[in-house]
Amino acid sequence: MQERIKELVDILNKANVEYYLNDNPFLSDNEYDSLLNELAHLEEKYPEYKLPDSPTSKVATKVISKFEKVRHNTPMFSLSNVFNEEEVTDFYQKIVKDYPNSEFVCELKMDGLAVSLNYEKGIFVRAATRGDGVVGEDITHNVKMIKTLPLKLNKPVDLEVRGEIFMSKKSFNECNAKREIEGLPLFQNPRNAAAGSIRQLDSKIAKERDLDIYLYHIPSTTYKTHYETMEYIKELGLPVNPNLKLAKSLNDILDYIDYWTTNRPNLPYEIDGIVLKLNDIESQNALGSTAKYPKWATAYKFPAEEVITKLSDIIFTVGRTGQITPNAVLEPIKVAGSTVKRATLHNMEYIKAKDLKIGDYVYLHKAGDVIPEVVGPVISRRNGNEKILQMIKNCPICNTPLVKSNSEIDYFCPNDLCPARNIEGLVHFVSRNAMNIDGLGDRIMEDFYNMGIIKNFKDIYELKKRKQELIELEGFGTKSVENLLDSIEESKNNSLERLLFALGIPGIGQKTATILAKKYKDIDNLKNANEEELQQINDIGEILACNVSTFFASPANRILIRELQELGINTTYHGEETIENDIFTNKKFVLTGTLSFIKRDELKKIIEKYNGEVSSAVSSKTDVVIAGADPGSKYDKAVSLNIEIWNEEQIRKILEDLKEI
Ligand code: IVH
């Protein structure tokens, strides 16, 4: 029996490879199904003989209870970006200067999600998402369902290999067509659909969704070149994108980019750029990486797609502070992977500067590939019927006459009781950086406000009294109400700075809220601070000091604070919050030499804030040595122990990216 099981597994796995990878089926669907059936029966009868690479594990689905964390053996890097020919040339020349005659591998940049796979003795054992690059999440159960991924390699090797999970355009369209029939919300683009399928506890969904994968990187390859490594990945039986190319010159690279810029629409899947990788592995290692990116590779990103659509109207919305914002109402159009119907136009000056009129055809793109932005009107398509926007005089929600800001640019609704302002204020109160309450999105908040369930901050904390009523509301269930109430309870323990930010005092952002919380420790101390005293604090000017003291002088606000305290909301400062990131967290640093832009003490504090450790001596346990000018013997020791060294430029860049300097 064991023999037959093995035989069936071999035939069926081979049939899978030929069918999905080589487009060369040798079994009919019927033959395949009947062999698979036979195997499933035998495995059921003799579970002790079931093989780890059995194709039945691609059939039987698995439900997990939560995503386990997985620490990557080597960090999963992202790629730096270049956006035009000049930057590609720069990248190329910088490398060729030190490594003359270098060759590069050009690859398509798959628009999916990165994954790290582990095989042990040739058998697939684990798949993990990138996560923060150091720790990802175990998605083995879903990745197993990818039809083109073999569960057994052609060689019994231990392997960590990386690639991209994606969904073809065809599967994406089919998936959305099905969702439309079922009345489910549609996915915006194939990447979202792929990511949504992978982030499921039940692998039945990934199985139905028809995902695909290409592998493109082995972190610890033993081959001399990336090209040979890719050949090896193929030999192992893993899917590799066939369009990779070896470029021997800058011209070859630019030709490849040109070719795919034109031919991109003909591909059966979405790509968002071209990846360039230095071919020689020894040179790759010598070049090394920054904290985030390898220096031997980069991604050329295709220019942001620009489309033309009609600006059918401009409507005004009211923000939490009463600020009035004009918004473009656009004829829905697909741009950079999603459908856009609205875009902010910021203020009247912006509209004037761009010469936008209602009825115009406008150029539209996504800034940073995310936020829709109206670029300007297509003047040649004007027909004379376009209308200049007139600023409104009254609040579109409560009809109160608007007032102008000091800068004379913005308009405000001055009515503290304006429903639009109140709803925005409530949405801000629960938002992630404020009280961080899950389950009260914009829509729900608006509904709750209109139904009279939440009219003010206090009502949020009294929701638990209305648990049964909430459960009975349409669209809610016991579980979601319980999760919401748990999240509300949890938010009571937030440190003071979150509450100060959440209250929405004009001009008080996260940074100022933290400064005030640190200085006053308790809201009861802060509420009695006078304006002069507040002005003495660094970073707090006249206006902010006035806003804070005005807020706390208001009897209504003093009552609000007291009521929140009575409801059990913490109003004290917890102390320095540590933040996790993949650059500093859980790593040991040693500082040596002088840095021109920051004192050692300050740098130490920043590293500790991110849960990193700073020690005085270099040892094999040290992760990184940060070396300024005239470093001492610690530098030599780091070199001899092969420890990563960051110079002044690198640490400055990291701190700048983190907005620490
Ligand atoms: S190589 C150390 N090659 O693009 C090398 N990445 O923006 C790591 N990607 O995180 C990546 N196609 O998820 C590489 N052919 C390709 C790729 C590719 C898509 C993704 C990958 C990466 C992201 C960076």
Tab-separated table of N, CA, C and O in Angstrom, residues 354-357 360-363 374-382:
chain	number	residue	atom	x	y	z
A	354	LYS	N	-5.031	76.543	-9.949
A	354	LYS	CA	-5.078	75.517	-11.000
A	354	LYS	C	-6.088	75.870	-12.094
A	354	LYS	O	-6.236	75.118	-13.050
A	355	ASP	N	-6.800	76.959	-11.915
A	355	ASP	CA	-7.786	77.414	-12.887
A	355	ASP	C	-8.826	76.330	-13.174
A	355	ASP	O	-9.098	75.986	-14.330
A	356	LEU	N	-9.393	75.756	-12.112
A	356	LEU	CA	-10.373	74.680	-12.301
A	356	LEU	C	-11.782	75.253	-12.354
A	356	LEU	O	-12.134	76.124	-11.553
A	357	LYS	N	-12.578	74.737	-13.286
A	357	LYS	CA	-13.973	75.161	-13.371
A	357	LYS	C	-14.873	73.929	-13.361
A	357	LYS	O	-14.470	72.866	-13.870
A	360	ASP	N	-15.214	71.111	-16.240
A	360	ASP	CA	-13.933	70.896	-16.930
A	360	ASP	C	-13.625	69.405	-17.067
A	360	ASP	O	-14.006	68.608	-16.208
A	361	TYR	N	-12.886	69.050	-18.129
A	361	TYR	CA	-12.197	67.766	-18.124
A	361	TYR	C	-10.864	68.019	-17.437
A	361	TYR	O	-10.246	69.062	-17.667
A	362	VAL	N	-10.456	67.105	-16.547
A	362	VAL	CA	-9.226	67.362	-15.785
A	362	VAL	C	-8.283	66.173	-15.891
A	362	VAL	O	-8.704	65.032	-16.090
A	363	TYR	N	-6.980	66.464	-15.755
A	363	TYR	CA	-5.989	65.399	-15.626
A	363	TYR	C	-6.000	64.956	-14.173
A	363	TYR	O	-6.056	65.795	-13.254
A	374	VAL	N	-6.040	66.087	-8.502
A	374	VAL	CA	-6.415	66.723	-9.759
A	374	VAL	C	-5.222	67.580	-10.186
A	374	VAL	O	-4.780	68.461	-9.445
A	375	VAL	N	-4.684	67.292	-11.377
A	375	VAL	CA	-3.460	67.980	-11.804
A	375	VAL	C	-3.792	69.332	-12.437
A	375	VAL	O	-3.118	70.324	-12.192
A	376	GLY	N	-4.852	69.356	-13.248
A	376	GLY	CA	-5.217	70.622	-13.886
A	376	GLY	C	-6.248	70.386	-14.968
A	376	GLY	O	-6.547	69.230	-15.317
A	377	PRO	N	-6.820	71.464	-15.537
A	377	PRO	CA	-7.858	71.293	-16.550
A	377	PRO	C	-7.261	70.984	-17.924
A	377	PRO	O	-6.114	71.338	-18.197
A	378	VAL	N	-8.050	70.306	-18.767
A	378	VAL	CA	-7.645	70.115	-20.159
A	378	VAL	C	-8.280	71.292	-20.912
A	378	VAL	O	-9.452	71.223	-21.311
A	379	ILE	N	-7.524	72.356	-21.053
A	379	ILE	CA	-8.083	73.602	-21.590
A	379	ILE	C	-8.715	73.376	-22.966
A	379	ILE	O	-9.791	73.885	-23.261
A	380	SER	N	-8.059	72.519	-23.785
A	380	SER	CA	-8.535	72.336	-25.158
A	380	SER	C	-9.927	71.701	-25.208
A	380	SER	O	-10.588	71.733	-26.235
A	381	ARG	N	-10.357	71.107	-24.108
A	381	ARG	CA	-11.675	70.451	-24.144
A	381	ARG	C	-12.786	71.335	-23.561
A	381	ARG	O	-13.893	70.871	-23.333
A	382	ARG	N	-12.466	72.601	-23.299
A	382	ARG	CA	-13.519	73.490	-22.776
A	382	ARG	C	-14.496	73.857	-23.889
A	382	ARG	O	-14.090	74.030	-25.042
